[in-house]
Amino acid sequence: MRKMARRGFVTGAAGVVAGVAGSAVLVGDAVAAPSRGAFATARADAPPRRGGRHPARRALRGMWVATVANLDWPSKPGLTAAAQQSELTDHLDEAVDRRLNAVIFQVRPSADALWPSPYEPWAQYLTGVQGKDPGWDPLGTAVREAHDRGLELHAWFNPYRVANHTDPSRLAAAHPARRHPEWVLPYGGKLYYNPGIPEVRRFVQDAMLDAVRRYDIDAVHWDDYFYPYPVAGQEFDDAAAYAKYGAGFPDRAAWRRDNTDRLVRETAERIKKIKKNVRFGISPFGVWRNAATDPLGSDTRAGVQTYDDLYADTRGWVKKGWVDYICPQVYWHLGFAAADYAELVPWWNEVVRGTGVDLYIGEALYKAGDPAQPDAWQDPAELSRHLDFSAGQDQVRGHVYFSGKDAAQDRIGALARVVADHYRNRVRPPR
């Protein structure tokens, strides 16, 4: 079966721009790890080793493991608990073998849960039936097994997606979207919670933060789904909510952005009240605004701009310090005319400067060797060149690769090339 593009179920960075006109320099402790789960620490300001080379410094080296539509894990619904656990630990072992130090594990793919949540049903991707207990706790197991291997576990949540269809009767009988049909809107062949309803924003926060309270996760992670990606000829019909709650805003777009801002700000505050050491990171689509739209934007010609189309002021969240890290999905090759990697990484580098927010770059490993992609992605060295380029950006503190299945397959050896060129030792993530 042909691999689904990430935008189809998980993120929007793949393919939406088309059609429109070493290791990073990092700060922190330096470490090397002789064995799985153990790190040997060196000072960041240590003198060079023989030959003039400094030891590797702290950096995030991450990998996404997607569960929606069984994209990465489990390989199919209905496997035994033992088989699911084995596949999960295989992904964690793969991360260790690639000298990564973090796994971003999708635990709330579609208003459901990969832990025994009091708020939402078990995800259907485990057993094939939404709400059916799989007989084990995937999130609890993932946290324990990741930490045993010296990996951080970032719990990845999708705030508003309810289903990849528009039929509420297909949801579990006790699903909150069935108990509160007034919360839900169909759009583009999917069901979404309406971000403009205050009760919805509070509920999705409560559902996600349950995992923060109950598990020793290292971070709360969101990707790029806030308001849904635009679908030509369709309207996200939140007019009733705007009429009820939108007084005082100049237009619906400003009101929508405020709704997303509230979700981000409130979640950030609530995480720190529960556990101060749990980080909050967001991985948005790589283009905030094009410079032709806003002089503060990037020199790009993207067909989607998060500020205008997803009502997500990703630059503003960094400037206001609402997130601990930002991981833009810069899913384009060096030299891509509409959205050049060499333009976007420096742009984000300047956005985070002086904010205290860590910058990681989301990398399109899934494109490497895909025959449908441009020639640049047929070169096993393309991703390694991304890290070479990022080494000249003083704020870049790591890279994250999409996704787990592609890390294991590594069709043309692009990740192996990154590891050989840049990941000679394991290092600790930034803190």
Coordinates of C-alpha atoms in Angstrom, one line a residue:
M1 CA 0.0 0.0 0.0
R2 CA 1.4 3.4 -0.9
K3 CA 2.4 5.5 2.1
M4 CA -0.2 8.1 3.0
A5 CA 1.1 11.7 3.0
R6 CA 1.4 13.1 6.5
R7 CA -1.1 15.9 5.8
G8 CA -3.8 13.3 5.0
F9 CA -4.1 12.3 8.6
V10 CA -1.5 13.8 10.8
T11 CA 0.0 17.2 9.7
G12 CA -0.4 19.7 7.0
A13 CA 3.2 20.4 5.9
A14 CA 3.4 17.9 3.1
G15 CA 2.4 19.1 -0.3
V16 CA 0.4 22.2 0.4
V17 CA 3.1 24.6 -0.8
A18 CA 3.5 22.9 -4.2
G19 CA 1.7 24.6 -7.0
V20 CA 2.4 28.2 -5.8
A21 CA 4.5 30.6 -7.6
G22 CA 27.4 18.4 10.7
S23 CA 25.3 18.9 13.6
A24 CA 23.7 22.0 14.9
V25 CA 25.5 24.6 16.9
L26 CA 23.9 24.1 20.3
V27 CA 24.3 25.0 23.9
G28 CA 24.2 23.0 27.0
D29 CA 26.0 20.0 28.5
A30 CA 28.0 17.8 26.2
V31 CA 27.6 14.1 26.5
A32 CA 28.5 10.8 25.0
A33 CA 26.8 7.5 25.6
P34 CA 28.6 4.2 25.5
S35 CA 25.5 2.1 26.0
R36 CA 21.7 2.2 25.7
G37 CA 20.0 4.2 28.5
A38 CA 23.2 5.7 29.9
F39 CA 24.9 9.0 29.2
A40 CA 28.4 10.1 30.1
T41 CA 28.5 13.8 30.8
A42 CA 31.1 16.3 29.7
R43 CA 31.2 20.1 30.3
A44 CA 29.9 22.2 27.4
D45 CA 32.9 24.5 27.7
A46 CA 35.4 21.6 27.9
P47 CA 38.6 22.1 25.8
P48 CA 38.7 20.4 22.4
R49 CA 39.7 16.8 22.2
R50 CA 42.8 15.7 20.4
G51 CA 42.4 16.8 16.8
G52 CA 40.5 20.0 17.8
R53 CA 37.0 18.5 17.9
H54 CA 34.6 19.4 20.7
P55 CA 32.4 16.7 22.2
A56 CA 28.8 16.8 21.0
R57 CA 26.5 19.1 22.9
R58 CA 23.0 18.9 24.0
A59 CA 20.5 18.7 21.2
L60 CA 17.0 17.2 20.5
R61 CA 17.1 14.3 18.2
G62 CA 13.6 13.2 17.9
M63 CA 11.2 11.0 15.9
W64 CA 7.5 11.1 15.6
V65 CA 5.5 7.9 16.0
A66 CA 2.0 8.4 14.6
T67 CA -1.0 6.2 15.6
V68 CA -3.8 7.8 13.6
A69 CA -4.9 5.5 10.9
N70 CA -2.2 3.1 12.1
L71 CA 0.3 5.2 10.2
D72 CA 3.3 4.0 12.3
W73 CA 1.9 2.0 15.2
P74 CA 0.3 -0.4 15.7
S75 CA 0.9 -1.8 12.2
K76 CA -2.8 -2.7 12.1
P77 CA -5.7 -2.8 14.5
G78 CA -6.6 -5.9 16.4
L79 CA -3.1 -7.2 17.2
T80 CA -2.6 -9.0 20.5
A81 CA -1.4 -6.8 23.4
A82 CA 1.9 -8.7 23.3
A83 CA 2.3 -8.0 19.6
Q84 CA 1.5 -4.3 20.0
Q85 CA 4.0 -3.9 22.9
S86 CA 6.6 -5.6 20.8
E87 CA 6.1 -3.3 17.9
L88 CA 6.2 -0.3 20.2
T89 CA 9.5 -1.3 21.8
D90 CA 10.8 -1.9 18.3
H91 CA 10.2 1.8 17.5
L92 CA 12.0 2.8 20.7
D93 CA 14.9 0.5 20.0
E94 CA 15.1 2.0 16.5
A95 CA 15.4 5.5 18.0
V96 CA 18.2 4.3 20.2
D97 CA 20.0 2.6 17.4
R98 CA 19.8 5.9 15.4
R99 CA 21.3 7.7 18.4
L100 CA 18.1 9.7 18.9
N101 CA 17.0 10.9 22.3
A102 CA 13.3 11.6 22.1
V103 CA 10.2 9.9 20.7
I104 CA 7.1 12.0 20.1
F105 CA 4.3 9.5 20.5
Q106 CA 0.8 10.2 19.4
V107 CA -1.6 9.4 22.3
R108 CA -4.7 11.3 21.4
P109 CA -5.1 11.0 17.6
S110 CA -8.8 11.8 17.2
A111 CA -10.6 12.8 20.4
D112 CA -9.8 9.4 21.9
A113 CA -7.0 8.0 24.0
L114 CA -4.1 5.6 24.2
W115 CA -4.5 5.4 28.0
P116 CA -7.5 4.6 30.2
S117 CA -8.9 8.1 30.1
P118 CA -12.0 9.1 32.1
Y119 CA -12.8 11.7 29.4
E120 CA -12.6 9.9 26.1
P121 CA -12.8 6.4 24.6
W122 CA -10.0 4.1 23.8
A123 CA -8.6 4.8 20.3
Q124 CA -10.0 2.5 17.6
Y125 CA -6.5 2.0 16.1
L126 CA -5.7 -0.4 18.9
T127 CA -8.5 -3.0 18.6
G128 CA -10.4 -1.8 15.6
V129 CA -13.3 -0.8 17.8
Q130 CA -13.4 2.6 19.4
G131 CA -13.9 2.3 23.2
K132 CA -12.7 -1.3 23.4
D133 CA -10.1 -1.8 26.2
P134 CA -6.9 -3.2 24.6
G135 CA -5.9 -4.9 27.8
W136 CA -2.9 -2.8 28.5
D137 CA -1.8 0.8 28.9
P138 CA 0.2 2.0 25.8
L139 CA 1.1 5.4 27.2
G140 CA 2.2 4.1 30.5
T141 CA 4.3 1.4 28.8
A142 CA 5.7 3.9 26.3
V143 CA 6.9 6.2 29.1
R144 CA 8.5 3.4 31.1
E145 CA 10.2 1.8 28.2
A146 CA 11.4 5.1 26.7
H147 CA 12.9 6.2 30.0
D148 CA 14.6 2.8 30.4
R149 CA 16.3 3.4 27.1
G150 CA 17.4 7.0 28.0
L151 CA 14.8 8.5 25.7
E152 CA 12.4 11.3 26.4
L153 CA 8.7 10.6 25.8
H154 CA 6.8 13.6 24.4
A155 CA 3.0 12.9 24.5
W156 CA 1.5 14.1 21.2
F157 CA -2.1 15.2 21.3
N158 CA -4.5 16.5 18.6
P159 CA -6.8 19.1 20.2
Y160 CA -9.8 19.3 17.9
R161 CA -10.0 16.5 15.4
V162 CA -12.9 14.1 16.2
A163 CA -12.9 11.7 13.3
N164 CA -11.7 11.2 9.8
H165 CA -15.3 10.8 8.7
T166 CA -18.5 12.9 9.2
D167 CA -20.9 10.2 10.7
P168 CA -21.3 10.7 14.5
S169 CA -23.1 7.4 14.7
R170 CA -19.8 5.6 14.0
L171 CA -18.3 7.0 17.2
A172 CA -18.4 5.1 20.5
A173 CA -21.8 5.4 22.1
A174 CA -20.5 7.3 25.1
H175 CA -18.2 9.6 23.0
P176 CA -18.4 13.2 24.2
A177 CA -19.1 14.3 20.6
R178 CA -22.3 12.2 20.7
R179 CA -23.3 13.5 24.1
H180 CA -22.6 17.1 22.9
P181 CA -23.5 17.2 19.2
E182 CA -23.6 21.0 19.5
W183 CA -19.8 20.9 19.9
V184 CA -19.1 19.3 16.6
L185 CA -18.8 20.6 13.0
P186 CA -18.3 18.5 9.8
Y187 CA -15.8 20.0 7.4
G188 CA -13.8 18.5 4.5
G189 CA -15.0 15.0 5.1
K190 CA -14.0 15.0 8.8
L191 CA -15.6 15.9 12.2
Y192 CA -14.0 18.6 14.4
Y193 CA -14.7 20.1 17.7
N194 CA -15.6 23.8 17.4
P195 CA -12.7 25.8 18.8
G196 CA -15.0 28.8 19.3
I197 CA -17.0 27.2 22.1
P198 CA -15.5 27.9 25.5
E199 CA -16.7 24.6 26.9
V200 CA -14.9 22.8 24.1
R201 CA -11.7 24.5 24.8
R202 CA -11.9 23.6 28.5
F203 CA -12.9 20.0 27.7
V204 CA -10.1 19.2 25.3
Q205 CA -7.6 20.7 27.8
D206 CA -9.0 18.6 30.6
A207 CA -8.8 15.5 28.4
M208 CA -5.1 16.1 27.5
L209 CA -4.0 17.2 30.9
D210 CA -5.3 14.0 32.5
A211 CA -2.2 12.4 30.9
V212 CA 0.1 15.1 32.4
R213 CA -1.2 14.3 35.9
R214 CA -1.0 10.6 35.6
Y215 CA 2.2 9.9 33.7
D216 CA 5.8 10.9 33.9
I217 CA 5.8 12.4 30.4
D218 CA 8.6 14.8 29.4
A219 CA 6.5 17.1 27.2
V220 CA 3.0 17.9 25.8
H221 CA 3.3 18.1 22.1
W222 CA 0.9 19.4 19.4
D223 CA 1.3 19.4 15.7
D224 CA -0.3 21.8 13.2
Y225 CA -4.0 21.1 13.4
F226 CA -5.9 24.0 15.0
Y227 CA -8.6 25.2 12.8
P228 CA -8.7 22.8 9.9
Y229 CA -6.7 23.3 6.7
P230 CA -8.8 25.1 4.1
V231 CA -10.9 23.0 1.7
A232 CA -11.8 24.7 -1.6
G233 CA -15.5 25.5 -1.9
Q234 CA -16.3 24.6 1.8
E235 CA -17.0 26.8 4.8
F236 CA -16.2 25.9 8.4
D237 CA -19.6 26.8 9.7
D238 CA -19.0 28.4 13.0
A239 CA -21.3 31.4 12.4
A240 CA -23.5 30.6 15.4
A241 CA -20.6 30.5 17.8
Y242 CA -19.2 33.7 16.3
A243 CA -22.5 35.4 16.8
K244 CA -22.6 34.2 20.4
Y245 CA -19.0 34.8 21.5
G246 CA -17.4 37.1 18.9
A247 CA -18.5 40.5 20.2
G248 CA -15.6 43.0 20.3
F249 CA -13.6 41.4 17.5
P250 CA -13.2 43.2 14.1
D251 CA -13.9 40.1 12.1
R252 CA -14.3 36.3 12.4
A253 CA -10.6 35.7 11.6
A254 CA -9.5 37.8 14.6
W255 CA -11.9 35.9 16.8
R256 CA -10.7 32.6 15.6
R257 CA -7.1 33.5 16.2
D258 CA -8.0 34.6 19.7
N259 CA -9.7 31.2 20.3
T260 CA -6.5 29.4 19.3
D261 CA -4.4 31.8 21.4
R262 CA -6.6 31.1 24.4
L263 CA -6.1 27.3 23.9
V264 CA -2.3 27.7 23.8
R265 CA -2.0 30.1 26.6
E266 CA -4.4 28.4 29.0
T267 CA -2.8 25.0 28.3
A268 CA 0.7 26.3 28.9
E269 CA -0.4 27.8 32.2
R270 CA -2.2 24.6 33.3
I271 CA 0.7 22.3 32.5
K272 CA 3.1 24.3 34.7
K273 CA 0.6 24.3 37.6
I274 CA 0.4 20.5 37.4
K275 CA 4.1 19.7 36.8
K276 CA 6.6 22.5 36.3
N277 CA 9.1 20.2 34.6
V278 CA 6.8 19.1 31.8
R279 CA 7.6 21.1 28.7
F280 CA 5.1 22.3 26.1
G281 CA 6.0 22.2 22.4
I282 CA 4.2 22.8 19.2
S283 CA 5.1 21.6 15.7
P284 CA 3.4 24.0 13.2
F285 CA 3.3 24.1 9.5
G286 CA 6.6 25.8 8.5
V287 CA 5.2 29.1 7.1
W288 CA 3.7 31.7 9.5
R289 CA 3.1 34.3 6.8
N290 CA 4.6 35.1 3.5
A291 CA 6.5 38.4 3.2
A292 CA 4.1 39.5 0.5
T293 CA 1.4 39.3 3.1
D294 CA 3.3 40.7 6.0
P295 CA 6.8 42.2 6.0
L296 CA 7.6 40.2 9.2
G297 CA 7.0 37.0 7.3
S298 CA 9.4 34.7 5.4
D299 CA 10.5 35.1 1.8
T300 CA 8.2 32.3 0.7
R301 CA 5.2 31.9 -1.6
A302 CA 3.3 29.3 0.4
G303 CA -0.2 28.4 -0.4
V304 CA -1.0 28.1 3.3
Q305 CA -0.1 30.6 6.0
T306 CA -0.8 29.5 9.6
Y307 CA -1.8 33.0 10.7
D308 CA -4.3 33.5 8.0
D309 CA -5.5 29.9 7.1
L310 CA -5.2 27.9 10.4
Y311 CA -5.8 31.0 12.6
A312 CA -2.6 30.0 14.5
D313 CA -0.2 32.9 15.3
T314 CA 2.8 30.6 15.7
R315 CA 5.2 33.5 15.7
G316 CA 3.3 35.3 18.4
W317 CA 3.3 32.2 20.7
V318 CA 7.1 32.2 20.6
K319 CA 7.4 35.9 21.1
K320 CA 5.0 35.8 24.1
G321 CA 6.9 32.8 25.6
W322 CA 3.8 30.5 25.7
V323 CA 5.7 27.5 24.5
D324 CA 8.9 25.9 25.7
Y325 CA 9.9 24.8 22.2
I326 CA 8.7 25.3 18.6
C327 CA 9.4 22.7 16.0
P328 CA 8.3 24.1 12.6
Q329 CA 7.7 21.5 9.9
V330 CA 10.2 22.7 7.3
Y331 CA 9.3 19.8 5.0
W332 CA 10.9 21.3 1.8
H333 CA 14.3 20.8 0.3
L334 CA 17.2 23.2 0.0
G335 CA 16.4 25.4 -3.0
F336 CA 12.7 24.7 -3.2
A337 CA 11.4 27.9 -4.9
A338 CA 8.1 28.4 -3.0
A339 CA 9.4 27.6 0.4
D340 CA 13.2 27.1 0.6
Y341 CA 14.6 25.3 3.6
A342 CA 17.5 27.8 3.4
E343 CA 15.0 30.7 3.9
L344 CA 12.8 29.2 6.5
V345 CA 15.4 27.9 9.0
P346 CA 17.1 31.3 9.3
W347 CA 13.7 33.0 9.6
W348 CA 12.7 30.8 12.5
N349 CA 16.2 31.2 14.0
E350 CA 15.6 35.0 14.3
V351 CA 12.0 34.5 15.6
V352 CA 13.2 32.6 18.6
R353 CA 16.2 34.8 19.3
G354 CA 16.0 36.3 22.8
T355 CA 12.8 34.5 23.7
G356 CA 14.1 31.5 25.7
V357 CA 12.1 29.2 23.4
D358 CA 14.0 26.3 22.0
L359 CA 14.0 25.8 18.2
Y360 CA 13.9 22.3 16.7
I361 CA 13.4 21.7 13.0
G362 CA 10.9 19.2 11.7
E363 CA 12.4 17.1 8.9
A364 CA 10.6 15.3 6.1
L365 CA 12.3 11.9 6.3
Y366 CA 9.2 10.4 4.7
K367 CA 10.0 12.2 1.4
A368 CA 13.5 10.7 1.1
G369 CA 13.4 8.2 -1.7
D370 CA 9.7 8.7 -2.5
P371 CA 9.5 8.6 -6.3
A372 CA 6.7 11.1 -6.2
Q373 CA 9.0 13.7 -4.8
P374 CA 11.4 16.1 -6.6
D375 CA 14.9 15.0 -7.5
A376 CA 16.4 16.5 -4.4
W377 CA 14.6 13.9 -2.3
Q378 CA 16.2 11.1 -4.3
D379 CA 19.6 12.0 -3.0
P380 CA 20.5 10.2 0.3
A381 CA 22.5 13.3 1.3
E382 CA 19.7 15.8 1.3
L383 CA 18.7 15.5 4.9
S384 CA 22.4 15.5 6.0
R385 CA 22.8 18.8 4.1
H386 CA 19.9 20.2 6.2
L387 CA 21.9 19.6 9.3
D388 CA 25.0 21.0 7.7
F389 CA 23.0 24.2 6.9
S390 CA 21.4 24.4 10.3
A391 CA 24.9 24.3 11.9
G392 CA 25.2 27.9 10.8
Q393 CA 22.1 28.9 12.7
D394 CA 22.9 29.6 16.3
Q395 CA 19.4 29.1 17.8
V396 CA 18.7 25.7 16.2
R397 CA 18.9 23.1 19.0
G398 CA 17.9 19.9 17.2
H399 CA 15.8 18.1 14.6
V400 CA 12.8 15.8 14.6
Y401 CA 12.1 13.2 11.9
F402 CA 8.8 12.1 10.4
S403 CA 8.2 9.3 11.0
G404 CA 8.8 6.1 12.9
K405 CA 8.0 3.8 10.0
D406 CA 10.3 5.8 7.7
A407 CA 13.1 5.6 10.2
A408 CA 12.9 1.9 10.2
Q409 CA 12.6 1.5 6.4
D410 CA 15.0 4.3 5.5
R411 CA 14.4 3.6 1.9
I412 CA 17.6 5.2 0.5
G413 CA 19.6 5.5 3.6
A414 CA 19.0 9.2 4.2
L415 CA 18.7 8.7 8.0
A416 CA 21.7 6.4 8.1
R417 CA 23.6 9.2 6.3
V418 CA 22.5 11.7 9.0
V419 CA 23.6 9.4 11.8
A420 CA 27.0 8.7 10.2
D421 CA 27.6 12.4 9.4
H422 CA 26.2 14.0 12.6
Y423 CA 25.2 11.6 15.3
R424 CA 28.5 9.9 16.2
N425 CA 27.4 9.7 19.9
R426 CA 24.1 9.9 21.8
V427 CA 23.6 13.2 23.5
R428 CA 21.1 14.5 26.0
P429 CA 18.2 16.7 24.9
P430 CA 18.1 20.4 25.9
R431 CA 16.6 21.3 29.3

